[in-house]
mmCIF file of C-alpha atoms in Angstrom:
data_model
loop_
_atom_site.group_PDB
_atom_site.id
_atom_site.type_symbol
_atom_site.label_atom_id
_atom_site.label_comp_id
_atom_site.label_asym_id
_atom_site.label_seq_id
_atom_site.Cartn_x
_atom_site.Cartn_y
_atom_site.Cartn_z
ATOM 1 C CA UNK D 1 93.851 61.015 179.045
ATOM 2 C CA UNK D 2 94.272 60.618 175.208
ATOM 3 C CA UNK D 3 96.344 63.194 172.815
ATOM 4 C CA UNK D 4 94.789 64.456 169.363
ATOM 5 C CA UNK D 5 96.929 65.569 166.805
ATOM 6 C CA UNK D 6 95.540 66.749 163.402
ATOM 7 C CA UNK D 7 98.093 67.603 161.057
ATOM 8 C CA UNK D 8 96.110 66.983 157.476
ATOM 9 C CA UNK D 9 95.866 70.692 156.178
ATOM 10 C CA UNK D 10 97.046 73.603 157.324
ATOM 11 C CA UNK D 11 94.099 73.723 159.542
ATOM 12 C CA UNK D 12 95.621 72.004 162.581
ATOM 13 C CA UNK D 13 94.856 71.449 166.094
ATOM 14 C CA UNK D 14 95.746 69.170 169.041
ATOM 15 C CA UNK D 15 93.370 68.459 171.838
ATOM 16 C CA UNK D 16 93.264 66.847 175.014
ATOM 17 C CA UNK D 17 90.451 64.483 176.010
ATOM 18 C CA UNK D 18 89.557 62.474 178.564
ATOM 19 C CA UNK D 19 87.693 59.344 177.986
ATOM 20 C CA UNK D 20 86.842 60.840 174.227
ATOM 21 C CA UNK D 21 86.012 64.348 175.968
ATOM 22 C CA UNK D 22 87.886 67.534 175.114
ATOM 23 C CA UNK D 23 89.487 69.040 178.069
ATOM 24 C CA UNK D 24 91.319 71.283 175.859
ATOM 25 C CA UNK D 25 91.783 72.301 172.987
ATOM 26 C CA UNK D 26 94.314 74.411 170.437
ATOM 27 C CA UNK D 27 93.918 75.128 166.562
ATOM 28 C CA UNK D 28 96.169 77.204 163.780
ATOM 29 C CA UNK D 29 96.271 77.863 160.320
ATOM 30 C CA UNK D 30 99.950 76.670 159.519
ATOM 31 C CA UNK D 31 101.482 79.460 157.965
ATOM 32 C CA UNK D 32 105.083 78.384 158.323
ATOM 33 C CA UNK D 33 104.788 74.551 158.771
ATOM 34 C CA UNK D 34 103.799 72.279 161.205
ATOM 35 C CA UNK D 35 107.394 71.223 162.348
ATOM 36 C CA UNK D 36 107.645 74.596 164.155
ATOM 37 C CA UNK D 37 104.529 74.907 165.677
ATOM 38 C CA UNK D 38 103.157 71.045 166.397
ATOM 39 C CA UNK D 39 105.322 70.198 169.859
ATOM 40 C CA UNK D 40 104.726 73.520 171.503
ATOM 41 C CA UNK D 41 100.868 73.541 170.934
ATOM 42 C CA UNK D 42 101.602 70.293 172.846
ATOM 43 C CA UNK D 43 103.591 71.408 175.206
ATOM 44 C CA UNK D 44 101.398 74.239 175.720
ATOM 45 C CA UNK D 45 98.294 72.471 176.249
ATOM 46 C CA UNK D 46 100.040 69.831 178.860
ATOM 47 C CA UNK D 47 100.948 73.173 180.761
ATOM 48 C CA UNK D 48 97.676 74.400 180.722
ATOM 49 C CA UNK D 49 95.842 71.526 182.118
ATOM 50 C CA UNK D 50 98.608 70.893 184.813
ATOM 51 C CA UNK D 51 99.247 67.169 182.672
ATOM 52 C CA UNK D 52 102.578 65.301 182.765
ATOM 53 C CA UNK D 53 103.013 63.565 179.711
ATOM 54 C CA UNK D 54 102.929 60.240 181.518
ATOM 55 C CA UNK D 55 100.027 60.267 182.583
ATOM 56 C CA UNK D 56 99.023 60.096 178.875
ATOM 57 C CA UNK D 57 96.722 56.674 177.953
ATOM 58 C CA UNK D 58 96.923 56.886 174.310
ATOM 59 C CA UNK D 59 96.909 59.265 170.886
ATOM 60 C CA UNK D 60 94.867 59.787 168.536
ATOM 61 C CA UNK D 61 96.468 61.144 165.054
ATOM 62 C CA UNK D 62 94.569 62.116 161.950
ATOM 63 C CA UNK D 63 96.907 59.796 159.262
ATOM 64 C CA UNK D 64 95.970 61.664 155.888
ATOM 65 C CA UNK D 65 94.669 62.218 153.352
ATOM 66 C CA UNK D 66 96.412 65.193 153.547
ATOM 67 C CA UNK D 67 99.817 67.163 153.083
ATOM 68 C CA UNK D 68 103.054 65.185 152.589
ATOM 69 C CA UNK D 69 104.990 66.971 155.214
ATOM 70 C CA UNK D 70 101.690 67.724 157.213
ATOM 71 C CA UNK D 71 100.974 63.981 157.785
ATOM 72 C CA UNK D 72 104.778 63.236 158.193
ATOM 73 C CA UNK D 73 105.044 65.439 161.093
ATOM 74 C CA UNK D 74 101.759 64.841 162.572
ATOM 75 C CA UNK D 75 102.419 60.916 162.853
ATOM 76 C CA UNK D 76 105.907 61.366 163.314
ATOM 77 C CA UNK D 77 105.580 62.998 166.959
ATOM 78 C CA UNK D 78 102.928 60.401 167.605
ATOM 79 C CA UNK D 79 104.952 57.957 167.285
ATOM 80 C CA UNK D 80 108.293 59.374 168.755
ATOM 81 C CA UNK D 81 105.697 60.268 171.881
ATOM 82 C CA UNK D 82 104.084 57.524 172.122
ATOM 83 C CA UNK D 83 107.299 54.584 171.746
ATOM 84 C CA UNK D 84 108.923 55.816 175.453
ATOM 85 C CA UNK D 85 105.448 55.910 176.699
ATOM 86 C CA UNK D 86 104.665 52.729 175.344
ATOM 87 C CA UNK D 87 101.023 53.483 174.523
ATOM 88 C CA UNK D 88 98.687 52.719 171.523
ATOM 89 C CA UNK D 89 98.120 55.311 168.520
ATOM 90 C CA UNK D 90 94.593 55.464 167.144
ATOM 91 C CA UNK D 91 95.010 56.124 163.319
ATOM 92 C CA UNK D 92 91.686 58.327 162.422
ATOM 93 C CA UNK D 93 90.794 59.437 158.746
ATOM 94 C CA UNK D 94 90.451 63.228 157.681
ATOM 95 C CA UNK D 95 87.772 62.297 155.740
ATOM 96 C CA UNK D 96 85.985 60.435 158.127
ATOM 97 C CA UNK D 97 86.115 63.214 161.009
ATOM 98 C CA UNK D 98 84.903 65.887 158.181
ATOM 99 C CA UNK D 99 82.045 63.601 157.562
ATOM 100 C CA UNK D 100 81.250 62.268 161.158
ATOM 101 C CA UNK D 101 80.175 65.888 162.259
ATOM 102 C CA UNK D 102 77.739 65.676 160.106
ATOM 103 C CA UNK D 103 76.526 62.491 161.156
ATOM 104 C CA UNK D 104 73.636 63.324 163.349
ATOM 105 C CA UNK D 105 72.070 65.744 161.399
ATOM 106 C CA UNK D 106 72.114 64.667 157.863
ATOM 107 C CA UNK D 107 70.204 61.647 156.320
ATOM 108 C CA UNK D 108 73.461 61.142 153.574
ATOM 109 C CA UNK D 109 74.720 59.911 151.528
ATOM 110 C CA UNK D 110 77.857 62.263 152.864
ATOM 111 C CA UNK D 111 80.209 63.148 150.351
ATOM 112 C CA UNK D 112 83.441 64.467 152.499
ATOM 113 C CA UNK D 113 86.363 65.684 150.368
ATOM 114 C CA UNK D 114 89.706 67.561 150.597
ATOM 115 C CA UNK D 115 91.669 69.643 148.113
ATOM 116 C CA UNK D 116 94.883 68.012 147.217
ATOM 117 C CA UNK D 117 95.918 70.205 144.037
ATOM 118 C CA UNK D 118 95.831 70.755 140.597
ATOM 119 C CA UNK D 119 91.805 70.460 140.579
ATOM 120 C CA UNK D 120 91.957 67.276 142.140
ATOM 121 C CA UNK D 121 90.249 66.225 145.529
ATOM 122 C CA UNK D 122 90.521 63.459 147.810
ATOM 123 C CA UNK D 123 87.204 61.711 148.921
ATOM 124 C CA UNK D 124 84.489 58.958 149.827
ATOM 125 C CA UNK D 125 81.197 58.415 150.541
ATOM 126 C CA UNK D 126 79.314 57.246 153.646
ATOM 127 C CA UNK D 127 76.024 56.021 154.042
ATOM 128 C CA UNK D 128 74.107 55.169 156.814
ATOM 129 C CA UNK D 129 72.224 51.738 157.295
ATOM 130 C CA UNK D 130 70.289 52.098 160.314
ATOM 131 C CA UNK D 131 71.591 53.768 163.107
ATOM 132 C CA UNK D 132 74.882 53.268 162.356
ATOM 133 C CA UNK D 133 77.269 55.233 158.997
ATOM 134 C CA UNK D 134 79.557 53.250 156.652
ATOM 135 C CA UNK D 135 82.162 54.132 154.343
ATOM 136 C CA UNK D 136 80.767 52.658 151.035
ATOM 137 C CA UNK D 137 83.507 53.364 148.517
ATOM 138 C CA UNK D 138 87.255 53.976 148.535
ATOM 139 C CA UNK D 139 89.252 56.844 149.703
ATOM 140 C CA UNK D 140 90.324 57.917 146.600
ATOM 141 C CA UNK D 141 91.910 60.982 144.563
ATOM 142 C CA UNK D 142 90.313 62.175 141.180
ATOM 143 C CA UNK D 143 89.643 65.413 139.387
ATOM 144 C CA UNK D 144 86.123 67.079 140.773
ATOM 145 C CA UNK D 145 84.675 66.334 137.663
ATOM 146 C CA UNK D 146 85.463 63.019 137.687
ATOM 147 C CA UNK D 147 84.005 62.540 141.546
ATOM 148 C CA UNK D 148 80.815 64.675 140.552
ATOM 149 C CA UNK D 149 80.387 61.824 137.345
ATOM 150 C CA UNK D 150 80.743 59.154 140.088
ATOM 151 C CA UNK D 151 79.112 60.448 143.208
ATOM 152 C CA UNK D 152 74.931 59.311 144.662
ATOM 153 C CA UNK D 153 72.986 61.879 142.828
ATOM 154 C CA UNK D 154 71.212 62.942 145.883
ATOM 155 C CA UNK D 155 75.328 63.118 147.795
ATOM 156 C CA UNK D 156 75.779 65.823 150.758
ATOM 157 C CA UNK D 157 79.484 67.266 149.730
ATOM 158 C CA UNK D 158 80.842 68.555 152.646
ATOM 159 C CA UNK D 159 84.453 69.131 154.191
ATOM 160 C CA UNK D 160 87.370 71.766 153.980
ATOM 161 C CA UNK D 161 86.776 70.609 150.218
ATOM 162 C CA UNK D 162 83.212 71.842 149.229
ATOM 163 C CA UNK D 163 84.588 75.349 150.473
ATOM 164 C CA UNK D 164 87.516 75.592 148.503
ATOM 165 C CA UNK D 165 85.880 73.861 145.928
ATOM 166 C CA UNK D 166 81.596 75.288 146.267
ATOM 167 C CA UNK D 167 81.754 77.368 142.940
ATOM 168 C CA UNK D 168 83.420 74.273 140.571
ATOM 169 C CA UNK D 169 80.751 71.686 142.318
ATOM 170 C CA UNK D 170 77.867 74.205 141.372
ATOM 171 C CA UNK D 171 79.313 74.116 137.760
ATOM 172 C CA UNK D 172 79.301 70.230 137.902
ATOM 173 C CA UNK D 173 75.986 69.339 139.739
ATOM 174 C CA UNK D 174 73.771 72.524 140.150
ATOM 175 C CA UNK D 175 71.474 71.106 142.167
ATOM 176 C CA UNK D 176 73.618 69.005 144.296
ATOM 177 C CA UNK D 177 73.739 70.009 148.259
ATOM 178 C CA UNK D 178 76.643 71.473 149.496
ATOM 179 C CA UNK D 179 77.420 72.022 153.089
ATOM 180 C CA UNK D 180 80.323 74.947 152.408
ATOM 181 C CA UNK D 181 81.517 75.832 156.246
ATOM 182 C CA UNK D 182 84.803 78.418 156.114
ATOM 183 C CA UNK D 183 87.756 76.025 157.538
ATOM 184 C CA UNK D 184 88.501 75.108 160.110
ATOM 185 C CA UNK D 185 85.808 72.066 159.148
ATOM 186 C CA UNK D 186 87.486 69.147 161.171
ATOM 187 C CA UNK D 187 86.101 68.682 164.736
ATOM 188 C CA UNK D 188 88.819 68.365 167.421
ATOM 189 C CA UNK D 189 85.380 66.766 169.421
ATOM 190 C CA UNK D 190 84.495 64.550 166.806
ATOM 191 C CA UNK D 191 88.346 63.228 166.440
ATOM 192 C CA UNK D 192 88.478 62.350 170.573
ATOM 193 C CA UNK D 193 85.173 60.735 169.887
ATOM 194 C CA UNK D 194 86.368 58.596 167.411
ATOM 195 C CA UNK D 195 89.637 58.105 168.782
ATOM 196 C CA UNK D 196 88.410 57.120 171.787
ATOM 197 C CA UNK D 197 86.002 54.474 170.333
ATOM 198 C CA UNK D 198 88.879 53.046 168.022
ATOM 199 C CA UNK D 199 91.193 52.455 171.572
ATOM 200 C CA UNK D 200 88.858 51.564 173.875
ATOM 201 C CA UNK D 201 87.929 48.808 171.068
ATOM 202 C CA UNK D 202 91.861 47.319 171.268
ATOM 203 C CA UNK D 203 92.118 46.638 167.991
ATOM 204 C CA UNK D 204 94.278 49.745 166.951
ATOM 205 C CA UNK D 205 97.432 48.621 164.650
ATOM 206 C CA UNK D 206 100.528 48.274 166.051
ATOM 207 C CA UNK D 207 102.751 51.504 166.158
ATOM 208 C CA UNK D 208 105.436 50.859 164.083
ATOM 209 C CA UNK D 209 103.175 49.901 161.003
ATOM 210 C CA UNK D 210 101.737 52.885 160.911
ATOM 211 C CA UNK D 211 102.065 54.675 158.056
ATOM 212 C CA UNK D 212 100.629 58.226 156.635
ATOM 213 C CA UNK D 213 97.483 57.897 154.109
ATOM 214 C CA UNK D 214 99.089 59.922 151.225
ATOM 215 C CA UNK D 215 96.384 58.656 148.528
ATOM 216 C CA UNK D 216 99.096 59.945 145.791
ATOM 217 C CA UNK D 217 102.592 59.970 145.097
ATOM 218 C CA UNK D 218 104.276 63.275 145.619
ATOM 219 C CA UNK D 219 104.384 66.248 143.584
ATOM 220 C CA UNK D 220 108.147 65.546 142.552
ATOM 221 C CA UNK D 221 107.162 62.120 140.670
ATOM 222 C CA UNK D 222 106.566 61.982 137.494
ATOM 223 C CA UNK D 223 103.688 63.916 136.049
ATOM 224 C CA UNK D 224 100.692 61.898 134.778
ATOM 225 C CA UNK D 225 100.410 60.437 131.383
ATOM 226 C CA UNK D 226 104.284 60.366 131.365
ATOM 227 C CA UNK D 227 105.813 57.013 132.204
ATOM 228 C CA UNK D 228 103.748 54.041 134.723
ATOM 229 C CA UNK D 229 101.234 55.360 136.692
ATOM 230 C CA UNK D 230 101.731 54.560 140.311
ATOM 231 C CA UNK D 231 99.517 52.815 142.320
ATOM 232 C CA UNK D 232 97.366 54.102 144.910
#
């Protein structure tokens, strides 16, 4: 039995799966923030399956990009759950469960992003080679016009992103395709699966070096343009 905990956006959800197969399932838009409402959508969905935390195998957390405090509290309880239990955490992109989804039933590239603020989106690209998809470029953070100038003319954008984003990416590339689903866009099905796959492979880091994928420094730094940039 494996945890899921997606804390990126304030689309959240936790799920329980067994063998990379939801059981159950429970999603929220944050309102308030995630610190309040993460451990009792937990708690709640151990209750409802009759499951004692013990019995627990492994988690699988959704480490950013994302929200500062989302990600914090998302990997946070992973951790703090999974240390007593003594089980592995499976670190899983946001990007790469917006874009796995699609996996099946698009020929790519896939173009997945997220909003992070101040017209500027987190993203990648995958492309497939065969049967199987890989992530060709960095996880990175520019403005949309900037990821429009360096995006596969013939990219699939797609993601909580390309909805908040659909009428600036028609400005930038008119004839671009853009899959623009209402949130919540991240599969809680397509995170077990992954999940699943990443632990039953063994080769999941080690707990305590896991950190949150931020991608950029908070909004408190120093603004760009002012001062040395800081690394990403």
């Amino acid at each position: 039995m494996e945890l899921c905990i997606d804390t990126a956006t304030r689309y959240a959800g936790v799920a329980l799966a067994e063998a990379g197969r939801i059981v159950a399932e429970a999603s929220w838009h944050s309102r308030n923030n995630h610190t309040a409402e993460l451990a009792p959508a937990v708690v709640g969905l151990l209750a409802e399956t009759g499951t004692d935390a013990r019995e627990l195998t492994g988690i699988v957390a959704v480490i950013g990009p994302g929200g500062f405090s989302a990600l914090r509290v998302g990997l946070g309880f992973a951790k703090g759950l999974a240390e007593p239990l003594d089980i592995p955490i499976a670190p899983v992109s946001a990007l790469e469960v917006e874009a796995a989804r699609h996996f099946e039933s698009e020929a790519g590239p896939l173009l997945p992003l997220l909003e992070v603020g101040r017209d500027r989106v987190a993203w990648c690209v995958y492309e497939r080679a065969g049967d199987e998809w890989w992530r060709t470029t960095e996880e990175q953070v520019t403005t949309v016009a900037e990821m429009v100038s360096a995006a596969p003319s013939d990219a699939v954008y797609c993601g909580e992103g390309a909805w908040h984003t659909a009428e600036r990416l028609r400005e930038l590339a008119a004839d671009a395709r853009i899959i623009a689903l209402e949130p919540p866009t991240r599969s809680l099905a397509v995170l077990a699966a992954l999940g699943h796959s990443a632990l039953a492979s063994g080769g999941v880091p080690e707990r305590q070096t896991l950190e949150p994928n931020y991608l950029r420094p908070p909004s408190i730094t120093m603004p760009a343009g002012r001062g040395t940039p800081p690394s990403t």
